[in-house]
Every structure is written in C-alpha cells, then in structure tokens.
PDB file of C-alpha atoms in Angstrom:
ATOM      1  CA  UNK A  35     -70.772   4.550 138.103  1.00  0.00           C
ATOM      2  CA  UNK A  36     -73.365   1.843 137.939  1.00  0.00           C
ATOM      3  CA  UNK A  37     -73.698   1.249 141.870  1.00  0.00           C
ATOM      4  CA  UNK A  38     -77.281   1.595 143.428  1.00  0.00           C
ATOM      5  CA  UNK A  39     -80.055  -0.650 145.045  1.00  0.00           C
ATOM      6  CA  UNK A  40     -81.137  -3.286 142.689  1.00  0.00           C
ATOM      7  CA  UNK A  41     -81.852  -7.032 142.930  1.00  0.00           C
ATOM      8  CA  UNK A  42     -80.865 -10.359 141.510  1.00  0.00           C
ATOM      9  CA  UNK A  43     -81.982 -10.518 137.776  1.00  0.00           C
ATOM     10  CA  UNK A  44     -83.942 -13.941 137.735  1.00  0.00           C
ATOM     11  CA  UNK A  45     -82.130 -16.788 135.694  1.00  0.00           C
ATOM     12  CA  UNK A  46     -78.609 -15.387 135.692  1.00  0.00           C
ATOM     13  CA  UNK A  47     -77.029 -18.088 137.662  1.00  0.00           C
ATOM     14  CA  UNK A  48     -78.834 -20.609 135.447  1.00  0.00           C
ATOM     15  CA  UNK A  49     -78.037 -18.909 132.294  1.00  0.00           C
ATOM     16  CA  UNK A  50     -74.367 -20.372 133.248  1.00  0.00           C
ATOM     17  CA  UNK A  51     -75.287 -23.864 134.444  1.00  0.00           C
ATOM     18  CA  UNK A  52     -75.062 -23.294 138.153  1.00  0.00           C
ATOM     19  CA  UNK A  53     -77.639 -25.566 139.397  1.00  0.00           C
ATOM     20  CA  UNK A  54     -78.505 -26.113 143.503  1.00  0.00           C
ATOM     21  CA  UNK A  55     -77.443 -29.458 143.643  1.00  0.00           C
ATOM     22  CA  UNK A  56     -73.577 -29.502 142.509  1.00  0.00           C
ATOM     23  CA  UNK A  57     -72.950 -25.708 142.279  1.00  0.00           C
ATOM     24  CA  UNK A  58     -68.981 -25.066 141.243  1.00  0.00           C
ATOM     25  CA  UNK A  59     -68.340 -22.395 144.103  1.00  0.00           C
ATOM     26  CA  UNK A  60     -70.944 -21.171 146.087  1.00  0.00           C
ATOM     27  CA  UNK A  61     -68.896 -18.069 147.285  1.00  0.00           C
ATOM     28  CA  UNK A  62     -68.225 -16.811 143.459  1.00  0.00           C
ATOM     29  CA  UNK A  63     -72.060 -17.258 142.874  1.00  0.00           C
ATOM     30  CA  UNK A  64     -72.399 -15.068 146.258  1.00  0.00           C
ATOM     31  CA  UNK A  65     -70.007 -12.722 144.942  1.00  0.00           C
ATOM     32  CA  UNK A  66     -71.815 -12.519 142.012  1.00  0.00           C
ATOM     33  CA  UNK A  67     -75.328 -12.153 143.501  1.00  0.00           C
ATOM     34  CA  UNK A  68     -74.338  -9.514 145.796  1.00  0.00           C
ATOM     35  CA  UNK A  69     -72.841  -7.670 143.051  1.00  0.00           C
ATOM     36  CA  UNK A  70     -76.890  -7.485 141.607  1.00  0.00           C
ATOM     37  CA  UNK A  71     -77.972  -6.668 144.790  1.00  0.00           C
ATOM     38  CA  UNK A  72     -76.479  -3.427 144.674  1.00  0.00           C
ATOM     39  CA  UNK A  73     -76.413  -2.921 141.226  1.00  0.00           C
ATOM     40  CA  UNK A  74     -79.322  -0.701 139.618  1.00  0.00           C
ATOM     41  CA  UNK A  75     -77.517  -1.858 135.951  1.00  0.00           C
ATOM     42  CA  UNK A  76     -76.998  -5.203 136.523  1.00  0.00           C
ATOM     43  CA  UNK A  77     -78.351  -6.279 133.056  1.00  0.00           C
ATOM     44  CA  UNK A  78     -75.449  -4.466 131.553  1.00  0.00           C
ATOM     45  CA  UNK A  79     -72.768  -5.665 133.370  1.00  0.00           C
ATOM     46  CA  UNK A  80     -73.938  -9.293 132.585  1.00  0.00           C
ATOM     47  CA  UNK A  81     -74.778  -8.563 129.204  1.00  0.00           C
ATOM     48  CA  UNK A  82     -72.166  -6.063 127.536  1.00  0.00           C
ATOM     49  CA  UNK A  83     -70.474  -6.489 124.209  1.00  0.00           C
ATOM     50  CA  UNK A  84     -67.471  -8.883 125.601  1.00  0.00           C
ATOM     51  CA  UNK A  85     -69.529 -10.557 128.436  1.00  0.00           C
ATOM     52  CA  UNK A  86     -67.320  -9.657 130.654  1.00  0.00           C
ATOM     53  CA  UNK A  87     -68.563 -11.288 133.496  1.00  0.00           C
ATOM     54  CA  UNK A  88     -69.596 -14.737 131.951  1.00  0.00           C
ATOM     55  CA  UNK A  89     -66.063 -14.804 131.194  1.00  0.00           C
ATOM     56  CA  UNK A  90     -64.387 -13.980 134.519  1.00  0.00           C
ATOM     57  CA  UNK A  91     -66.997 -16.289 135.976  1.00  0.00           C
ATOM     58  CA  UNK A  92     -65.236 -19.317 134.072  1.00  0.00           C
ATOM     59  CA  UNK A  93     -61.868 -18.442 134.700  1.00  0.00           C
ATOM     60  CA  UNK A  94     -62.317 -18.587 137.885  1.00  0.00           C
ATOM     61  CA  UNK A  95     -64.240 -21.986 137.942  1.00  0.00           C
ATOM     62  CA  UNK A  96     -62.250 -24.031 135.476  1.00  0.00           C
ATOM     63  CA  UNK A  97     -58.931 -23.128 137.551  1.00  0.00           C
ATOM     64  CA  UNK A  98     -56.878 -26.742 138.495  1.00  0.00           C
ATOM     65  CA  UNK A  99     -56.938 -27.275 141.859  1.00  0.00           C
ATOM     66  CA  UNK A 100     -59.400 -24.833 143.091  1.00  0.00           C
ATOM     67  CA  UNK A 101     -60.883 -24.950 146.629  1.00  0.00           C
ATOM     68  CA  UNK A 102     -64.060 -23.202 147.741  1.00  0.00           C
ATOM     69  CA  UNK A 103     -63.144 -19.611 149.105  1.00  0.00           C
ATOM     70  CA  UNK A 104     -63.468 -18.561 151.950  1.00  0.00           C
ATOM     71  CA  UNK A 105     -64.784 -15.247 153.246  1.00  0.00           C
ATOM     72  CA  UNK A 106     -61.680 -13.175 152.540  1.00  0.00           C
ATOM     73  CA  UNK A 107     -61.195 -14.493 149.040  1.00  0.00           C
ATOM     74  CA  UNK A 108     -65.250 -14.006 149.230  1.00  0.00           C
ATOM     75  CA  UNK A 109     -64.503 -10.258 150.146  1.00  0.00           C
ATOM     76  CA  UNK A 110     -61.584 -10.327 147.071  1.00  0.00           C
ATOM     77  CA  UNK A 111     -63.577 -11.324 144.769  1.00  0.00           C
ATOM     78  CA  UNK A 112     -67.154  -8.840 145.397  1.00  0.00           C
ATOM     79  CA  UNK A 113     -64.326  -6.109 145.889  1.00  0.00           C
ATOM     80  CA  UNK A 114     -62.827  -6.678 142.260  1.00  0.00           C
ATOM     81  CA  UNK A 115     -66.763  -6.681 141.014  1.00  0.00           C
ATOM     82  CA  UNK A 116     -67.848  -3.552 142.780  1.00  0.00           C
ATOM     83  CA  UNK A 117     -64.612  -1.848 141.357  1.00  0.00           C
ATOM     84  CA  UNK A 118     -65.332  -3.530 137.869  1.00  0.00           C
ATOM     85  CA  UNK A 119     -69.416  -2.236 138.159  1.00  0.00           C
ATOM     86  CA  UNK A 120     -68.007   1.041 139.030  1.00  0.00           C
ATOM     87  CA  UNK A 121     -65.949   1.826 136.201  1.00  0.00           C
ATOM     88  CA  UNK A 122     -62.980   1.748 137.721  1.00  0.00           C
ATOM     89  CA  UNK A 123     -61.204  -1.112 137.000  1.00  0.00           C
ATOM     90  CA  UNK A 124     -61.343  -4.316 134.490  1.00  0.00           C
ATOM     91  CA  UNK A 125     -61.484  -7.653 136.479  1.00  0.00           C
ATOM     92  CA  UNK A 126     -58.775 -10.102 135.997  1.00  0.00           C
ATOM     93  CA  UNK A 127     -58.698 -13.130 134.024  1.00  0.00           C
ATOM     94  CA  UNK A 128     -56.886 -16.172 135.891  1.00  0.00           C
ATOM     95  CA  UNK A 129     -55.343 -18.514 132.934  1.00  0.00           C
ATOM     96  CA  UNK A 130     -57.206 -21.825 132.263  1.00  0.00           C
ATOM     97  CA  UNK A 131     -54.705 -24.573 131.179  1.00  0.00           C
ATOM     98  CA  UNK A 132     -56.530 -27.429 129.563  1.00  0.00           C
ATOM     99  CA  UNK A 133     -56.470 -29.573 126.562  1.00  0.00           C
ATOM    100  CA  UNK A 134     -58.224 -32.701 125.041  1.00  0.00           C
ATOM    101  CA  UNK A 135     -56.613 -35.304 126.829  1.00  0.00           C
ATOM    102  CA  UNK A 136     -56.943 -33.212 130.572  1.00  0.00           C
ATOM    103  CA  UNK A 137     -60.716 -32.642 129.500  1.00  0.00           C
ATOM    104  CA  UNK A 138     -61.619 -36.467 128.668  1.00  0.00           C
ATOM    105  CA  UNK A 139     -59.876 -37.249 132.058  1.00  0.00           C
ATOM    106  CA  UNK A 140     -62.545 -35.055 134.341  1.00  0.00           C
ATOM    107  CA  UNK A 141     -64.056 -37.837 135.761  1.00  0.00           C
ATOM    108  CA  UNK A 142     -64.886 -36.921 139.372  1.00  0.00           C
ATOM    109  CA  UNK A 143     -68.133 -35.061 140.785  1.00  0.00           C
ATOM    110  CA  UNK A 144     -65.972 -33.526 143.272  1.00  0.00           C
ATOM    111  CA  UNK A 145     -63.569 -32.099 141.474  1.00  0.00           C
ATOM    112  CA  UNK A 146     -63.975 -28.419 140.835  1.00  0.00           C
ATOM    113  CA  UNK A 147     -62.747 -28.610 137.165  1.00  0.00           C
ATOM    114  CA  UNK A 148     -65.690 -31.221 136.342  1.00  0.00           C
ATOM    115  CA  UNK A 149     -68.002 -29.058 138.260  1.00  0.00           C
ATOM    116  CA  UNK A 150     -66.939 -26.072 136.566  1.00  0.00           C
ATOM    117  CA  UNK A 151     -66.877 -27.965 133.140  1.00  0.00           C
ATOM    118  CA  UNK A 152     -70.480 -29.311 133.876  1.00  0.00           C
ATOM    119  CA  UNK A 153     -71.792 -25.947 134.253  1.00  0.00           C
ATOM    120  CA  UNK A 154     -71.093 -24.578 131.133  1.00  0.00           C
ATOM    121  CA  UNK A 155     -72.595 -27.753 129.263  1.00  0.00           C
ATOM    122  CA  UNK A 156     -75.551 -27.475 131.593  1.00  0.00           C
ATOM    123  CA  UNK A 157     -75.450 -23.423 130.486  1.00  0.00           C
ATOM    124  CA  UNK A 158     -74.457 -25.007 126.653  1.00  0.00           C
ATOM    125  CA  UNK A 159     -77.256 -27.247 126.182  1.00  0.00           C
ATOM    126  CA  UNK A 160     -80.881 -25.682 126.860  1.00  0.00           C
ATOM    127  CA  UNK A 161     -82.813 -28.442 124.725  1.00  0.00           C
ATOM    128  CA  UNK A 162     -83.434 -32.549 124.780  1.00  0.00           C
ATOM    129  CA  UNK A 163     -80.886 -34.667 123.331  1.00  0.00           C
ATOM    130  CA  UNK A 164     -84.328 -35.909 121.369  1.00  0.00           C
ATOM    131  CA  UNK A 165     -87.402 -34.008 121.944  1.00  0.00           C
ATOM    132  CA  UNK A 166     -85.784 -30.656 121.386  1.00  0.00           C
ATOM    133  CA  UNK A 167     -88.080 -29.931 125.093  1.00  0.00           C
ATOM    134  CA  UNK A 168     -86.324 -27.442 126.687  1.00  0.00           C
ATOM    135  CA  UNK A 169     -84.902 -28.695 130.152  1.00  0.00           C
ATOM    136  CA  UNK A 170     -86.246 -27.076 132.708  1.00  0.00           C
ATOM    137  CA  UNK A 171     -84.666 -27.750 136.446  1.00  0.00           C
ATOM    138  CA  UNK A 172     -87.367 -30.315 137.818  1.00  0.00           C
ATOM    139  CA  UNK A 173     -86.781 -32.880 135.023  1.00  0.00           C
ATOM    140  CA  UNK A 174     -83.158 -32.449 134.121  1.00  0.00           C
ATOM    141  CA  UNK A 175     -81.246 -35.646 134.656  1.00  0.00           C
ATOM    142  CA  UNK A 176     -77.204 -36.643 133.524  1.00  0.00           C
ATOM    143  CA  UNK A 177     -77.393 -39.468 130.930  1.00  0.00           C
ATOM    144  CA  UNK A 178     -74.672 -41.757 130.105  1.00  0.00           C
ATOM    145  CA  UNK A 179     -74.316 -41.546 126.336  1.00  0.00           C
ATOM    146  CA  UNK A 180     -71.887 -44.270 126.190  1.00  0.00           C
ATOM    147  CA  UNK A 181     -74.351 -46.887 129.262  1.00  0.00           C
ATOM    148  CA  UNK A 182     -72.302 -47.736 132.322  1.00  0.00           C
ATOM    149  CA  UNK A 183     -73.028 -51.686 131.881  1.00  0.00           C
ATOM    150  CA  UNK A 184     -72.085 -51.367 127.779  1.00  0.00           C
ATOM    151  CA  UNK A 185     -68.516 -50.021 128.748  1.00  0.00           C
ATOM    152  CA  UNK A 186     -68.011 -52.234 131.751  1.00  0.00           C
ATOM    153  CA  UNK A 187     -68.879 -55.412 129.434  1.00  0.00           C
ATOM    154  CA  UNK A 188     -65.759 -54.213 127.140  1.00  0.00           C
ATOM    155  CA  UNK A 189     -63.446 -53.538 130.859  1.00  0.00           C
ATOM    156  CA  UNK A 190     -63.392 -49.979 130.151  1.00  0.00           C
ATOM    157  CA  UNK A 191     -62.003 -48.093 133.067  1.00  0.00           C
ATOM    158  CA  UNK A 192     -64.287 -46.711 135.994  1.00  0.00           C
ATOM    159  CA  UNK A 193     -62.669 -43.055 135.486  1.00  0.00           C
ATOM    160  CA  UNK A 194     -63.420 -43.497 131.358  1.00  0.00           C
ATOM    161  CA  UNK A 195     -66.952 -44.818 131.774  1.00  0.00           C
ATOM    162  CA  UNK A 196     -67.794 -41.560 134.119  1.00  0.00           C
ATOM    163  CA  UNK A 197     -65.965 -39.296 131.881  1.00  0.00           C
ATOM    164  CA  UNK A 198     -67.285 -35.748 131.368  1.00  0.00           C
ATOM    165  CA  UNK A 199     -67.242 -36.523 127.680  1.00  0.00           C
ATOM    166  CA  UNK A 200     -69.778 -39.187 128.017  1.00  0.00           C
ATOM    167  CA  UNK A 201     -72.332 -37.138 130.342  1.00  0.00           C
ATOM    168  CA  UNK A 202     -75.311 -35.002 128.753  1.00  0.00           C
ATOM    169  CA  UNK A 203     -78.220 -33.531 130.402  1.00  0.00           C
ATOM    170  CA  UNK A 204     -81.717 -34.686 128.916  1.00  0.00           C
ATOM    171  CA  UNK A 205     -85.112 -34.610 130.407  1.00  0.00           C
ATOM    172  CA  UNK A 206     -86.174 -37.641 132.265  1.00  0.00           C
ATOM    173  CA  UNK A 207     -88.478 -39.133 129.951  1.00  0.00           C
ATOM    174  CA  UNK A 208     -85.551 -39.449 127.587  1.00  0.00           C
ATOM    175  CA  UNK A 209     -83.592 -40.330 129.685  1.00  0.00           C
ATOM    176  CA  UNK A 210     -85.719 -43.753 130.524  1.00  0.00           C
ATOM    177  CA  UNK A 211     -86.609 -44.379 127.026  1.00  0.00           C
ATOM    178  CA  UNK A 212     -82.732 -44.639 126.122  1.00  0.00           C
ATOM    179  CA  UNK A 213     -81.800 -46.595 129.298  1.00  0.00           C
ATOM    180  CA  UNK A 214     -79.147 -48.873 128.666  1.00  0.00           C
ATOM    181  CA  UNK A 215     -79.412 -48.889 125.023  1.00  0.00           C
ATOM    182  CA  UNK A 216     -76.046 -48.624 122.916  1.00  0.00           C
ATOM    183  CA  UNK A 217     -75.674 -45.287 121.375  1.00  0.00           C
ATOM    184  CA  UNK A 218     -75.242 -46.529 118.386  1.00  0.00           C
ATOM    185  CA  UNK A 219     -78.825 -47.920 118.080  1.00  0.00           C
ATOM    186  CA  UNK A 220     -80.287 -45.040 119.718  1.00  0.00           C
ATOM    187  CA  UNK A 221     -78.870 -42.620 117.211  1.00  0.00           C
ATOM    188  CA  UNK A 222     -78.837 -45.017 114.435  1.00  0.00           C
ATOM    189  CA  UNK A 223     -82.699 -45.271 114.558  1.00  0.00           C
ATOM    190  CA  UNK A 224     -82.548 -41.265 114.921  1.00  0.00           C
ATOM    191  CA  UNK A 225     -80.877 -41.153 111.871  1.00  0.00           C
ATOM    192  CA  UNK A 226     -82.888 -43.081 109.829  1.00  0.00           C
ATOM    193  CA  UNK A 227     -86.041 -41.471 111.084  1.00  0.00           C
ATOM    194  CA  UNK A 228     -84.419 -38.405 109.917  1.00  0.00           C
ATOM    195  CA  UNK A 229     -83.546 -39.464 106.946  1.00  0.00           C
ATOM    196  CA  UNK A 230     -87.341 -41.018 105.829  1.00  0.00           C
ATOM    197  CA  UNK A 231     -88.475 -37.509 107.041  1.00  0.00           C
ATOM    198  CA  UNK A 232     -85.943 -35.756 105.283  1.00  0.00           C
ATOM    199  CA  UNK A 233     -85.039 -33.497 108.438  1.00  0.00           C
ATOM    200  CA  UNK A 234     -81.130 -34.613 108.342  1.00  0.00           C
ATOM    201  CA  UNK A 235     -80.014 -30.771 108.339  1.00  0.00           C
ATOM    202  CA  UNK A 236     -82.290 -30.765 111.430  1.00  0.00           C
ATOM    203  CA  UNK A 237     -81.070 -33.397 113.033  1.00  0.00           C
ATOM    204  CA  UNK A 238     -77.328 -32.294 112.553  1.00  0.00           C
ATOM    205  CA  UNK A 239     -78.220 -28.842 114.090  1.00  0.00           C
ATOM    206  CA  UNK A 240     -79.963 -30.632 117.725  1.00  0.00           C
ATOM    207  CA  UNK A 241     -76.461 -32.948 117.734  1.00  0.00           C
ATOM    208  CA  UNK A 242     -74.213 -30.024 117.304  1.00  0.00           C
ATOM    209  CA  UNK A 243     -76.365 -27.980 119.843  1.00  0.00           C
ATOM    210  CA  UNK A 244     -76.072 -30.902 122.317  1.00  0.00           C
ATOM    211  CA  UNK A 245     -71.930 -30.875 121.750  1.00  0.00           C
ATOM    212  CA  UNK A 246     -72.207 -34.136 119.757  1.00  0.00           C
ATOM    213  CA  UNK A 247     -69.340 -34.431 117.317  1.00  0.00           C
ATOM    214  CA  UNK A 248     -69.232 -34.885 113.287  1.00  0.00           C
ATOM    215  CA  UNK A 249     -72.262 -34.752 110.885  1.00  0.00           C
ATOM    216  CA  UNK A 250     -75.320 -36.972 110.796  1.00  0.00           C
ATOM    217  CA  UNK A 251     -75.295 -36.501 106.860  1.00  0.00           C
ATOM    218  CA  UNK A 252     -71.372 -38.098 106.570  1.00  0.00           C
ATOM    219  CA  UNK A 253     -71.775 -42.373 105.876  1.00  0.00           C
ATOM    220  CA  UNK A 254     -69.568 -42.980 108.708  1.00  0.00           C
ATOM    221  CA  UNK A 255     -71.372 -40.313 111.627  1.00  0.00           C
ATOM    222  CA  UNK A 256     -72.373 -43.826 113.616  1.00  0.00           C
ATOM    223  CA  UNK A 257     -68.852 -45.315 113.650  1.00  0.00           C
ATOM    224  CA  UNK A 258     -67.941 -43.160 116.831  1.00  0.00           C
ATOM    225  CA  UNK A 259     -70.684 -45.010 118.460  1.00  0.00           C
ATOM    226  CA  UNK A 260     -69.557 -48.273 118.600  1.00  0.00           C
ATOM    227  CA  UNK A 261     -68.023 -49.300 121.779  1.00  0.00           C
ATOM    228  CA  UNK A 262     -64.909 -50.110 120.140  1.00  0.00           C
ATOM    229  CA  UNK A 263     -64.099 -46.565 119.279  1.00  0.00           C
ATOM    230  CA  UNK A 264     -65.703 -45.247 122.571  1.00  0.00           C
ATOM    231  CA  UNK A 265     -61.713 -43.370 123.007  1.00  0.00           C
ATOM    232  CA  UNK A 266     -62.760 -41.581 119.454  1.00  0.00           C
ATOM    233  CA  UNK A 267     -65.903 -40.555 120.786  1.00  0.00           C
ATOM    234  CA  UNK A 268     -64.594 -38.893 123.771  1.00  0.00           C
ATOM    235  CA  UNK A 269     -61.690 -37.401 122.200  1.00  0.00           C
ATOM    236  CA  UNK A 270     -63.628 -35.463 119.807  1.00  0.00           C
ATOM    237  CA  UNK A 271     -66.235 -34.536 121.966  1.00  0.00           C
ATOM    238  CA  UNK A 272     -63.353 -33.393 124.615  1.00  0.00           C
ATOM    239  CA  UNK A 273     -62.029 -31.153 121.050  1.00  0.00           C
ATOM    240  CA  UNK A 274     -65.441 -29.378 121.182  1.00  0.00           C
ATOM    241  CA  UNK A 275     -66.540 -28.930 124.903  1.00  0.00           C
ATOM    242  CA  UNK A 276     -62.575 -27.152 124.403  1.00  0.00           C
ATOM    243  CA  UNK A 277     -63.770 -25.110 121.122  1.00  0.00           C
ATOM    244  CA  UNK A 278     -66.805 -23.582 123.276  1.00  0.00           C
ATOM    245  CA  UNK A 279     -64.517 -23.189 126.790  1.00  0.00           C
ATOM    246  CA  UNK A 280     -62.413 -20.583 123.793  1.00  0.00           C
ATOM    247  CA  UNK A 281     -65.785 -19.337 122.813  1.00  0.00           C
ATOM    248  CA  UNK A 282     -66.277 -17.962 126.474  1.00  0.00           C
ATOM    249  CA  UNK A 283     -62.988 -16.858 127.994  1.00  0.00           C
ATOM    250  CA  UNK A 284     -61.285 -16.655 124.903  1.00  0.00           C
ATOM    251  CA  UNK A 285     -57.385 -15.519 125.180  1.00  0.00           C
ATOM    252  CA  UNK A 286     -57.379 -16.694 128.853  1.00  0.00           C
ATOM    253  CA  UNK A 287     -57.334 -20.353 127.454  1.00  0.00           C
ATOM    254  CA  UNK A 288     -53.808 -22.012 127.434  1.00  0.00           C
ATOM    255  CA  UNK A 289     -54.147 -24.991 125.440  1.00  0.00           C
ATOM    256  CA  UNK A 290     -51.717 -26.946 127.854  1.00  0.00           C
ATOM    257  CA  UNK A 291     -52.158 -29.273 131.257  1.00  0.00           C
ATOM    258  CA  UNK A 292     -50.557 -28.935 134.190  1.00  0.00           C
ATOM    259  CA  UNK A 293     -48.497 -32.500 135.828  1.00  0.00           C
ATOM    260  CA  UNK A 294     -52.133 -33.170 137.764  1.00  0.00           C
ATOM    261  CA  UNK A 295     -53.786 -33.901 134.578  1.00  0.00           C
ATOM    262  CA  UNK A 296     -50.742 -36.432 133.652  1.00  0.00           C
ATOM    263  CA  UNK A 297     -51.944 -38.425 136.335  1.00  0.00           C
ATOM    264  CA  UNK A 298     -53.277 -41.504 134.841  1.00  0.00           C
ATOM    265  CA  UNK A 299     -53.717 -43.268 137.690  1.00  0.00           C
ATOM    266  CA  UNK A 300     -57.088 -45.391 138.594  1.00  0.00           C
TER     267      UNK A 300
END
C-alpha cells in the first residue's frame, strides 16, 4: 500500500483553484488533506497517469444541488481515499450533468456549482488576462469582462451580468487599468498592439489560456465584444469552460441539465 506518515504537499489545493475565501467544500478539501497527512506517496496519488484524484475532486464539486458534508459524509469520503491510496479500491465518479445553457446560468456566489465551476477556472488560468504575470493569491481579483454598468445601460439581467461566463481572475493592477472600459476597446487596442508588433500568434495563445473564445487573427474576433452580442459571448465561452470540465473528469460528464437549471427565473 501507499499508507504512512507524510504531510500536505504545498500548493495542491491551489493547483485546483480552492482559494480561502470561497472554497467549494471545505470537508472534501479536509478529506483530501488528511489523505496527505498520512500518505508517505502522496505525490503519486495526485499525480498518476489518469489524475485520478483531480478528477474525483470535480465530480464531487460540480454535483447540482450539493450541500457541505457533514462529518459522516466527511468520514465517507477520507474512507473511500484511504481505500483508493491503499490499493484496494478505485474511487467513484458521481455523474456531472451540465451543458451550455446550465453553465451560462451559474450566476450565484453561493451556489456550489459556481463555486465548484470557479475553482477550476481559478486552477485553469495561472497568468494575467494582459501582463501574462502570474497571479499569485495576494493580488488576484474577479473582473467583469463584460462591466456591470455597460450591461445594465443595455437592461441586461442581474443573473446575466454576474454570469460565470463573464468573470476572469486578473491581477489587480489590471484589473484597475480596464475598469469599466467596454471589452471591445480593451481588446481591440490589444489587438492592434499585437498586430504592429507582430505577436498575433501570441496573443491568441494568452486568450485561449484565459478561456477566451475564437481567434484574434479571424476579421470578426471583436464582434463577440460588442454589447449587443454579449448572449454570443457567453455562450461560447460557456462551450469551452464545458470542453475543459471533459478535459478533467472526462466520461463522468453528461452533457444534459437537470429541471433546476430550466429555471429561468430572476
């Protein structure tokens, strides 16, 4: 087996977006940590062929409806680890049933979908939207691509304007600079910088890094932008946080909702 004294490997939980101030569930992360606390091998459980652990991790926090645990399910779940650390058994991989349309409708900080959803972008995206800086902890900050007073001005909804679609962590400083500026300037005068510079194929690479949809070199990249297509924008950029959800849990994605997410209701 693999059991034996060990210790937390440093950076694990942030390796997978869990951040102090909005963690997804505390008791899987404890789960988690006590598995590495007794774990002499703990790098290769968290970093064999399949991942398996990154990918039980996210089933379990993208499931609909999910409450924190409490300390039975606690006990469940460092029971099924041990076991799984062990040799003995695989873990289990709950179903996640999303799509597009239940993705671009993850609006609330308290729900444990958009907390689980914000964790892997957090875990996705490990440079500036800009700088290419890597974003450390103490000057992360959740930027509106899409401003809240730019929607508002055009009566977009409250639940569409705080979309998961439309969040993306930057460093402070850029996340001053861009303010309330329409994304459509901001990235237009990226583009053309780009362009004069000749770093397009670099610039393309930072947007698709940062989950930005379409190609900077195509003539109509900045369309999206525009407020009036601000339902485009969201939609595709709901298609590829789904793409990378597959990328992690792979067959344990059902590409389906459940009747919550049908709820359109303010």
């Amino acid at each position: 087996g693999r059991g034996g004294a060990g210790r937390w490997p440093p950076n694990r939980s942030e390796r997978n977006g869990a951040r102090a101030p909005n963690p997804p569930s505390h008791n899987i992360l404890t789960a988690i940590a006590a598995l590495f606390v007794i774990s002499n091998d703990s790098a290769s459980i968290y970093d064999n062929e399949d991942d398996t652990l990154r990918k039980w991790y996210f089933c379990k926090i993208l499931q609909q409806g999910a409450r924190q645990a409490g300390n039975y399910k606690m006990g469940l779940y460092f029971s099924e680890l041990s076991l799984y650390s062990s040799g003995k058994i695989n873990p289990t991989f709950d179903k996640v049933y999303m799509n597009v349309d239940s993705i671009m409708h993850l609006y609330q900080a308290a729900d444990v979908r958009y907390k689980g959803l914000q964790s892997l972008i957090f875990a996705t995206i490990k440079n500036d939207l800009f700088t290419n800086q890597l974003i450390s902890e103490d000057m992360v900050e959740e930027h509106h691509i899409f401003p809240r007073a730019l929607l508002k001005k055009s009566k977009v909804r409250q639940r569409d304007i705080d979309s998961i679609t439309n969040k993306i962590p930057v460093i402070r400083d850029t996340n001053r600079k861009i303010g309330d500026d329409s994304p459509y300037d901001y990235f237009r005068t990226r583009l053309l910088s780009a362009k004069e510079a000749g770093t397009v194929g670099a610039l393309r690479e930072r947007m698709q890094a940062c989950l930005i949809p379409g190609n900077p070199g195509d003539p109509d990249w900045l369309e999206q932008f525009k407020v009036e297509n601000y339902e485009v924008f969201m939609r595709r950029r709901a298609q590829i946080m789904a793409d990378r959800i597959r990328t992690i849990i792979g067959d344990a994605y059902v590409d389906g909702a459940t009747e919550d997410d049908d709820d359109d209701s303010d």
